[in-house]
Short mmCIF file of N, CA, C and O in Angstrom, two decimals:
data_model
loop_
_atom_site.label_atom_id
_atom_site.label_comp_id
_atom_site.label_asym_id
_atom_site.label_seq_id
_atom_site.Cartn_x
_atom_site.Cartn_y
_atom_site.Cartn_z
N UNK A 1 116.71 128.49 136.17
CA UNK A 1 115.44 128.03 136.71
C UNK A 1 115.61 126.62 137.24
O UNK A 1 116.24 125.73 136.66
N UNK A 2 115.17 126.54 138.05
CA UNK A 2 115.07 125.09 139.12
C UNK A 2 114.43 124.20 138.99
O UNK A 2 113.29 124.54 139.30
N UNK A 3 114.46 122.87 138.61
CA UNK A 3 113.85 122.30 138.41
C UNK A 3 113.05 121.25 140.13
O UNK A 3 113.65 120.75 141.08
N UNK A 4 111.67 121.31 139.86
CA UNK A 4 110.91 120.29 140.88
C UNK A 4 111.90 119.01 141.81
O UNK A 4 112.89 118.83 141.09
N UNK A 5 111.99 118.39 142.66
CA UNK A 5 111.67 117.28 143.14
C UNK A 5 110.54 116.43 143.17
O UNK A 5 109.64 116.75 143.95
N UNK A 6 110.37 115.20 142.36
CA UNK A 6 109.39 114.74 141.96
C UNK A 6 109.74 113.59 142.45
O UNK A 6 110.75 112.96 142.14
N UNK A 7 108.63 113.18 143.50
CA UNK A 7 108.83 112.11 144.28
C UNK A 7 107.22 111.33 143.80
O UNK A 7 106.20 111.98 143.55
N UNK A 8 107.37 109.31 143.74
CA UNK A 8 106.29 109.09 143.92
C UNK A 8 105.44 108.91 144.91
O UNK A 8 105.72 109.08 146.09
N UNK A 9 104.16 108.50 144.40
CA UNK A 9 102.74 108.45 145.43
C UNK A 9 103.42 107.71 146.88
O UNK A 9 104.08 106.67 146.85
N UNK A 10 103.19 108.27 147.81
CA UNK A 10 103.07 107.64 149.07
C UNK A 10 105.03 107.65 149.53
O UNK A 10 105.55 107.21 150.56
N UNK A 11 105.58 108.19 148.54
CA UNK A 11 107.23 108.07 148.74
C UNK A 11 108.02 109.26 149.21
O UNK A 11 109.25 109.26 149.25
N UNK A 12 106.88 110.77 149.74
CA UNK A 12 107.63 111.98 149.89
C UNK A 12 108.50 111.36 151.30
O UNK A 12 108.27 110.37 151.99
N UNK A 13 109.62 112.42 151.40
CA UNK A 13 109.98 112.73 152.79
C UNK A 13 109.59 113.46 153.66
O UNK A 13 108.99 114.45 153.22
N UNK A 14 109.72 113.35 155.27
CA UNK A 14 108.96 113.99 156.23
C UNK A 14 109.28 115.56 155.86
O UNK A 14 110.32 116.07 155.44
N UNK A 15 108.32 115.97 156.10
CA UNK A 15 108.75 118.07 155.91
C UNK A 15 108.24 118.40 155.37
O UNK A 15 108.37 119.62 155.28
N UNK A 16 106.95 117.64 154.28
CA UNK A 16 106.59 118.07 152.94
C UNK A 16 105.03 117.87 153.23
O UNK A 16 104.72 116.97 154.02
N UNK A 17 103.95 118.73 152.58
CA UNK A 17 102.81 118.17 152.83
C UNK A 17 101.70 119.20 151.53
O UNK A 17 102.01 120.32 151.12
N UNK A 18 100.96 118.74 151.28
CA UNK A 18 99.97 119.02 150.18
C UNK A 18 99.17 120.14 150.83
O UNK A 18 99.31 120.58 151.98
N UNK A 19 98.55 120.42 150.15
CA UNK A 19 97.58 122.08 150.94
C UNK A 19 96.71 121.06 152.04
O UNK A 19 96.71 121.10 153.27
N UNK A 20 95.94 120.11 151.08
CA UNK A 20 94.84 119.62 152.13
C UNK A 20 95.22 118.89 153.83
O UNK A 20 94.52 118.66 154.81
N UNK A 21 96.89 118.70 153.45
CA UNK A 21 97.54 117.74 154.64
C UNK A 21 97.67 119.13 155.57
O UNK A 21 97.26 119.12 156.73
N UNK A 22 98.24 120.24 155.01
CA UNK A 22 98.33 121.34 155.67
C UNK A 22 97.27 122.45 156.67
O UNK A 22 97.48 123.17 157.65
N UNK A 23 96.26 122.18 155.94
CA UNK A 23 95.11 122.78 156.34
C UNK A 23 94.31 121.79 157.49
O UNK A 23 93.46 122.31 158.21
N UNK A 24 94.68 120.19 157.61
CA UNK A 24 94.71 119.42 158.81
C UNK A 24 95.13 119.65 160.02
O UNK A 24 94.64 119.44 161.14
N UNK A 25 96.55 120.32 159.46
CA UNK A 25 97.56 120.64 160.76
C UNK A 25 97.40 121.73 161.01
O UNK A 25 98.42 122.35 161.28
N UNK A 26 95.98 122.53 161.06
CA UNK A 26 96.35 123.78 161.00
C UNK A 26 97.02 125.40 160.39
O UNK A 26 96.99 126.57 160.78
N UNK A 27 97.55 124.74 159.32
CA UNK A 27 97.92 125.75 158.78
C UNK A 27 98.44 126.09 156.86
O UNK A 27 98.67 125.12 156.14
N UNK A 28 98.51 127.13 156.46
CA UNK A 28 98.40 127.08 154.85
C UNK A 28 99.97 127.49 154.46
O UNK A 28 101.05 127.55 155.05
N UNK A 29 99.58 127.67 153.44
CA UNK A 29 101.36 127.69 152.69
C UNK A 29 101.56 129.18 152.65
O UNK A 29 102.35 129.64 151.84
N UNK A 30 101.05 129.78 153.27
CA UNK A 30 101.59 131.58 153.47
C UNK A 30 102.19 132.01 152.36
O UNK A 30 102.85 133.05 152.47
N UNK A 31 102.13 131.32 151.00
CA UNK A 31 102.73 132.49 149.89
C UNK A 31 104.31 131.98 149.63
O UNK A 31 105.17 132.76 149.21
N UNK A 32 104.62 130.45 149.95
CA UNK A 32 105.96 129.66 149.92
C UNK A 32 105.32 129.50 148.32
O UNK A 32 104.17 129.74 147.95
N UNK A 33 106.37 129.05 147.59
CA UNK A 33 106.33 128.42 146.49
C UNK A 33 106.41 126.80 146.45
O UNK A 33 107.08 126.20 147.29
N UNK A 34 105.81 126.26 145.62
CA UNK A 34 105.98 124.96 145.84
C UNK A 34 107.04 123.98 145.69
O UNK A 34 107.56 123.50 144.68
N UNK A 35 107.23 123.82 146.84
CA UNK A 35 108.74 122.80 147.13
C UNK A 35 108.85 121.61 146.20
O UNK A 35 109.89 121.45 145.56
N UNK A 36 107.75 120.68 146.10
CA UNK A 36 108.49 119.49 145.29
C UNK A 36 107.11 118.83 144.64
O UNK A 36 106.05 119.11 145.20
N UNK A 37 107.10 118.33 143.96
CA UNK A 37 106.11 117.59 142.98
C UNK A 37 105.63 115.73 143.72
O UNK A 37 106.55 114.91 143.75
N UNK A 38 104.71 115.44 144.06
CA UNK A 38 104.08 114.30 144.00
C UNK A 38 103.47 113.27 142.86
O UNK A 38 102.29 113.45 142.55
N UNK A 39 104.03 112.47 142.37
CA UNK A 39 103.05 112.08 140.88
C UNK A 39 102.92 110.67 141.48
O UNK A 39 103.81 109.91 141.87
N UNK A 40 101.16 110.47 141.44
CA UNK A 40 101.09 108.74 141.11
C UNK A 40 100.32 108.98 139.38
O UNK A 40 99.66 109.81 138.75
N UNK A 41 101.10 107.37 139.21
CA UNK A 41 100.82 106.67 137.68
C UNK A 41 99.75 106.62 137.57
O UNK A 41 99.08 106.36 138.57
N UNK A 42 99.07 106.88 136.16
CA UNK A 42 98.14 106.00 135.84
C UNK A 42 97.99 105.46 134.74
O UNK A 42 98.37 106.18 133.81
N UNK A 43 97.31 103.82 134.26
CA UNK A 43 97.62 103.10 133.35
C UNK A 43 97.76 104.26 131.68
O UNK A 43 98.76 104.41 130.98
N UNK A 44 96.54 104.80 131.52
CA UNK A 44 96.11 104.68 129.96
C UNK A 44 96.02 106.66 129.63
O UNK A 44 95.60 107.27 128.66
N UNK A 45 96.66 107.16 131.01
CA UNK A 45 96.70 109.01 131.10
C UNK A 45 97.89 109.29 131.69
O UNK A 45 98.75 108.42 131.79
N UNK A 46 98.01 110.18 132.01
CA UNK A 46 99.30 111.46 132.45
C UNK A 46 99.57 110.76 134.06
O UNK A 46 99.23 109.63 134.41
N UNK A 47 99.91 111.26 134.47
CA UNK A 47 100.03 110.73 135.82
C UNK A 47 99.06 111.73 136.92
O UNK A 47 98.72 112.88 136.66
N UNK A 48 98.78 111.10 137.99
CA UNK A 48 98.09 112.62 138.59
C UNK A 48 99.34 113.48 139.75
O UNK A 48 100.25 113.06 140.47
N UNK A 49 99.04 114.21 139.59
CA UNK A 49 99.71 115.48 140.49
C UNK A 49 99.44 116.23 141.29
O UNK A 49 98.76 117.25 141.18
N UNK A 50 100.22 115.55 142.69
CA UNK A 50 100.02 116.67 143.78
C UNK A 50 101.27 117.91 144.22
O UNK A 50 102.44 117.56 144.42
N UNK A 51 100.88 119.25 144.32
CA UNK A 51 102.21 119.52 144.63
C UNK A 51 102.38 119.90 146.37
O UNK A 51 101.45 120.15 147.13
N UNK A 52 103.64 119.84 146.67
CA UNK A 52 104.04 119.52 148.03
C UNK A 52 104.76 120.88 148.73
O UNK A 52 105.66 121.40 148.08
N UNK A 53 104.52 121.29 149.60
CA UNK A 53 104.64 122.57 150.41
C UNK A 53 105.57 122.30 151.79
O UNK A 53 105.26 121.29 152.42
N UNK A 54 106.77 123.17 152.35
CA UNK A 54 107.24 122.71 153.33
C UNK A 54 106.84 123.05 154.59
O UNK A 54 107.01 124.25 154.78
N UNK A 55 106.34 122.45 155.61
CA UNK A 55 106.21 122.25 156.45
C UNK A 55 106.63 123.37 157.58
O UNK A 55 105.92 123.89 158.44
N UNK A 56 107.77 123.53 157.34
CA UNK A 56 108.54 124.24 158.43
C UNK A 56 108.35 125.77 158.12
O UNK A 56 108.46 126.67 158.95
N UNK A 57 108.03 125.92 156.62
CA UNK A 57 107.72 127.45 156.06
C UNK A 57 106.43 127.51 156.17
O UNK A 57 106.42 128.60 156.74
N UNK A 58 105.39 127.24 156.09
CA UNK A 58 103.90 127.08 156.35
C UNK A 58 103.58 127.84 157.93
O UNK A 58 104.18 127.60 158.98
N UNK A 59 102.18 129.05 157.65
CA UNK A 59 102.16 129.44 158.49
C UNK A 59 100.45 129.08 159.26
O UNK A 59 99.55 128.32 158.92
N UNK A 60 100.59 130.01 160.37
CA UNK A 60 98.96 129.10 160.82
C UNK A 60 97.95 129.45 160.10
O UNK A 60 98.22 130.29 159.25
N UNK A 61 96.71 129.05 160.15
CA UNK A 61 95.63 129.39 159.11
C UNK A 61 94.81 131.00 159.97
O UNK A 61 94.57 131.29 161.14
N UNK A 62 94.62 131.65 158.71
CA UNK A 62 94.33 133.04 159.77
C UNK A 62 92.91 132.84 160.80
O UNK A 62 92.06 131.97 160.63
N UNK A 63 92.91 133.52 161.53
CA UNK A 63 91.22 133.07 162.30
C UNK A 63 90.23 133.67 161.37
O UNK A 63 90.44 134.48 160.46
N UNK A 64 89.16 133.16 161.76
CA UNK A 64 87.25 133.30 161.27
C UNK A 64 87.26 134.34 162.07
O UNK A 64 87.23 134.22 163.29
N UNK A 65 87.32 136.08 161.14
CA UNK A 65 86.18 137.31 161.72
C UNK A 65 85.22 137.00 161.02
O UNK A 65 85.03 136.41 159.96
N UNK A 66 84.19 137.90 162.40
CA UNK A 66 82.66 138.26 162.24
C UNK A 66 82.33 138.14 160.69
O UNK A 66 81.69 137.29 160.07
N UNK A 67 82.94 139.18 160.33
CA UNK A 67 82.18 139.45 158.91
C UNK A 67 82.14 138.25 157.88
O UNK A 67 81.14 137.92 157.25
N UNK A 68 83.61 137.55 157.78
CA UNK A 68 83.64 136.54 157.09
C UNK A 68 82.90 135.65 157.31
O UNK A 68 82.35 135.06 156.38
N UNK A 69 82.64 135.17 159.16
CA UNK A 69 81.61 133.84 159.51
C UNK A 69 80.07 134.33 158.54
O UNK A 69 79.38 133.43 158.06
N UNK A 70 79.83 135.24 158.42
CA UNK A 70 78.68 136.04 158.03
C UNK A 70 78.07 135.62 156.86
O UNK A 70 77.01 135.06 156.59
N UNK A 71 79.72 136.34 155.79
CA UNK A 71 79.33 135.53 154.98
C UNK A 71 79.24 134.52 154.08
O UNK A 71 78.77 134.38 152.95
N UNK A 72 79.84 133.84 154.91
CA UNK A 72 80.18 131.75 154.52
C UNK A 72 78.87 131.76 155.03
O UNK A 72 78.02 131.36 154.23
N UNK A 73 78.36 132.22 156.51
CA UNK A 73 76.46 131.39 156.62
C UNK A 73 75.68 132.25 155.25
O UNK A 73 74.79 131.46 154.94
N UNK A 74 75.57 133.34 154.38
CA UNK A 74 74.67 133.68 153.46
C UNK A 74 74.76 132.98 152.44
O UNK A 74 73.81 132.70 151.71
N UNK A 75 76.73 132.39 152.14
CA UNK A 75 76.48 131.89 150.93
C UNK A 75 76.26 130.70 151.38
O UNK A 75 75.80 130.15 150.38
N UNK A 76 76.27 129.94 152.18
CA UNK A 76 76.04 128.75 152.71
C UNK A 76 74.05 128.37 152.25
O UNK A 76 73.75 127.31 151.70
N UNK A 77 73.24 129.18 152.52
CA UNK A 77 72.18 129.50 152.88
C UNK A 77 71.78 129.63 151.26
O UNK A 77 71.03 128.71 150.95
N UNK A 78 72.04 130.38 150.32
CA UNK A 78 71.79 130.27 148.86
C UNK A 78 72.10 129.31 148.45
O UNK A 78 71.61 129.10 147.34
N UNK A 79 72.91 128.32 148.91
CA UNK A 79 73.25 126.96 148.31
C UNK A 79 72.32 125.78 148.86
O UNK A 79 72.40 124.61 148.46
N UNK A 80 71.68 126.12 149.56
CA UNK A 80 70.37 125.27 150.40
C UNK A 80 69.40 125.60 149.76
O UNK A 80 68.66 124.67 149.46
N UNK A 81 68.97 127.10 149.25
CA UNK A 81 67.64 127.38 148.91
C UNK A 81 66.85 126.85 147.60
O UNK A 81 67.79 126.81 146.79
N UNK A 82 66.66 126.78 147.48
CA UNK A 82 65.71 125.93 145.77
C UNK A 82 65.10 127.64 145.42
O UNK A 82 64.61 128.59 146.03
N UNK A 83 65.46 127.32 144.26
CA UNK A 83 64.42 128.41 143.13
C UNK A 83 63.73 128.74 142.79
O UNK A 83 63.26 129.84 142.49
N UNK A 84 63.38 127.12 142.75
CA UNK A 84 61.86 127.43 142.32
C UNK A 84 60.54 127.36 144.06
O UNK A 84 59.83 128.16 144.67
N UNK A 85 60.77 126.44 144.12
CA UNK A 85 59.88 126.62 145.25
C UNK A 85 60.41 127.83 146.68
O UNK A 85 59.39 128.17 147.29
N UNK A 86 61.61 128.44 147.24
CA UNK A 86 61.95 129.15 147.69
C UNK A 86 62.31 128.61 148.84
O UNK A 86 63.10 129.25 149.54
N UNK A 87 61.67 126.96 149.42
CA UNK A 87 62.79 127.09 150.67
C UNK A 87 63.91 126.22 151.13
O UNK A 87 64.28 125.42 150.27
N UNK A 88 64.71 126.14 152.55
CA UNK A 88 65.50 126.16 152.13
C UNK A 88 65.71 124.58 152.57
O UNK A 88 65.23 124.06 153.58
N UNK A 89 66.55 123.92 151.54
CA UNK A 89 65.60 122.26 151.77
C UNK A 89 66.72 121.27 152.64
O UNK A 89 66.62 120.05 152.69
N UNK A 90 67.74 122.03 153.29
CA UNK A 90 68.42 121.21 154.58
C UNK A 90 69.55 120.68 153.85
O UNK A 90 70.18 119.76 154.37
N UNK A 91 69.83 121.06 152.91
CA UNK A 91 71.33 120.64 151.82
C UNK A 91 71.61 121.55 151.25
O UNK A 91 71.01 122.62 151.13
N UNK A 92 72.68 121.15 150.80
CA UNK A 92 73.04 121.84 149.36
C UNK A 92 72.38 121.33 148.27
O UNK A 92 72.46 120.12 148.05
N UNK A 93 71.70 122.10 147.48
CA UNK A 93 71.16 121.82 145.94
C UNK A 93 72.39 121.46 145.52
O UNK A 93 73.48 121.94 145.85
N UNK A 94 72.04 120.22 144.45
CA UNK A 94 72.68 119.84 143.09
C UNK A 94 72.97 120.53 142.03
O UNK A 94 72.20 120.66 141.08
N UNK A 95 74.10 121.03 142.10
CA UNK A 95 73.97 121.78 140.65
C UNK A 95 73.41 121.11 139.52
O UNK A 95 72.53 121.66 138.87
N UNK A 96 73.99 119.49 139.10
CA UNK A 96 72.61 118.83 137.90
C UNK A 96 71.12 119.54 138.24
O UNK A 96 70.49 120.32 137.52
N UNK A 97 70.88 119.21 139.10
CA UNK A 97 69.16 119.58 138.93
C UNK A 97 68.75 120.91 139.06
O UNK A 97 67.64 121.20 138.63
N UNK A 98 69.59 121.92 139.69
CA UNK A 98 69.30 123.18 139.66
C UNK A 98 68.60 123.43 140.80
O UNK A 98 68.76 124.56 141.25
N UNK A 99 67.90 122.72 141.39
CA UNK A 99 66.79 122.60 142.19
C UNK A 99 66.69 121.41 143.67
O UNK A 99 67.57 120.59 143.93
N UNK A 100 65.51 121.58 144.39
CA UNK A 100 66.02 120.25 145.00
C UNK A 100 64.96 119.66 144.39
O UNK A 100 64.19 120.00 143.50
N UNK A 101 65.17 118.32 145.31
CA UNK A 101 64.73 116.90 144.68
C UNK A 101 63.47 116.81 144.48
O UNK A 101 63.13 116.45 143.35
N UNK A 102 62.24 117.16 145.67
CA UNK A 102 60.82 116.87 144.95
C UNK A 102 60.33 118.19 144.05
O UNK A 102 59.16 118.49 143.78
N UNK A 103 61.45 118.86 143.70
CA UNK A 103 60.83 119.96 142.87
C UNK A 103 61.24 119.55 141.48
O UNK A 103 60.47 119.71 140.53
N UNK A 104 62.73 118.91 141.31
CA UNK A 104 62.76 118.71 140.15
C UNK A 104 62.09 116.41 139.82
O UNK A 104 62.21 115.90 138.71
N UNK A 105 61.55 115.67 140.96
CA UNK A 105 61.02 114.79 140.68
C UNK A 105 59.68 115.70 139.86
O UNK A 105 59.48 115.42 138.68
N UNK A 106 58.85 116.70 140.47
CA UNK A 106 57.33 117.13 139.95
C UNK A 106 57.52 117.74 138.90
O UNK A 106 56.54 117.97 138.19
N UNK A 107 59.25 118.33 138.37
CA UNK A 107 59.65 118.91 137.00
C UNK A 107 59.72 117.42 135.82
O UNK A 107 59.41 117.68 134.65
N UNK A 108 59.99 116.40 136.04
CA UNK A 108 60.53 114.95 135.47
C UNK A 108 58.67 114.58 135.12
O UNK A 108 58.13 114.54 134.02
N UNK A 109 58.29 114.45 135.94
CA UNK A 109 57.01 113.70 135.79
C UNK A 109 56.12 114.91 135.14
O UNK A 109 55.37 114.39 134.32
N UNK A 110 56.00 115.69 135.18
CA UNK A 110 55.42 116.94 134.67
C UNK A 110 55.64 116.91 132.44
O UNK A 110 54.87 117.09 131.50
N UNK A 111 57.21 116.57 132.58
CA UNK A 111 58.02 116.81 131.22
C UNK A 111 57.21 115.23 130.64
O UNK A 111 56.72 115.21 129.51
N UNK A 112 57.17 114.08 131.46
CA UNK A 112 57.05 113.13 130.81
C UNK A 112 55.39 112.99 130.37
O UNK A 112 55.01 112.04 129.68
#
């Protein structure tokens, strides 16, 4: 078994890139395994960890069908709607509040 390349924060070499750097450029890690380890320090915990994907094996990101645009807008659309009052309030609800904002301000002042 093989052990990682573990390079630090800000110290990889060119070829290498994280999902989110990847999904910039267009494209995802198609099912590569992960090439090499990223760690920055931190004082008083573990270090944090990114892992790093190659570049040259990475393929393009697949396109948006119909059906899928569909339904990213429904679940998009339940994540706007409030519960209690039913509509849909131009954000995403907070998961803390469950609700949106002047429903759970009239829930706060209601409790107090």
């Amino acid at each position: 078994m093989a052990t990682l390349p573990v390079y630090r924060w800000r110290l990889a070499p060119d070829g290498y890139a994280t999902r989110r750097q990847l999904r910039a450029l267009g494209l995802r890690p198609g099912g590569q395994d992960v090439a090499a380890e990223l760690q920055r320090p931190r004082r008083r915990r573990g270090p944090l960890v990114a892992y790093l994907y190659r570049i040259d094996r990475a393929k393009p990101v697949r396109p948006m069908t119909p059906g899928r645009r569909v339904a990213l807008a429904k679940a998009m659309a339940a994540r706007r709607t409030c519960p209690n009052c039913r509509t849909d309030a131009g954000y995403c609800i907070p998961r803390s509040l469950g609700m949106c904002v002047p429903c759970s301000d009239l829930d706060t002042e209601s409790a107090a």
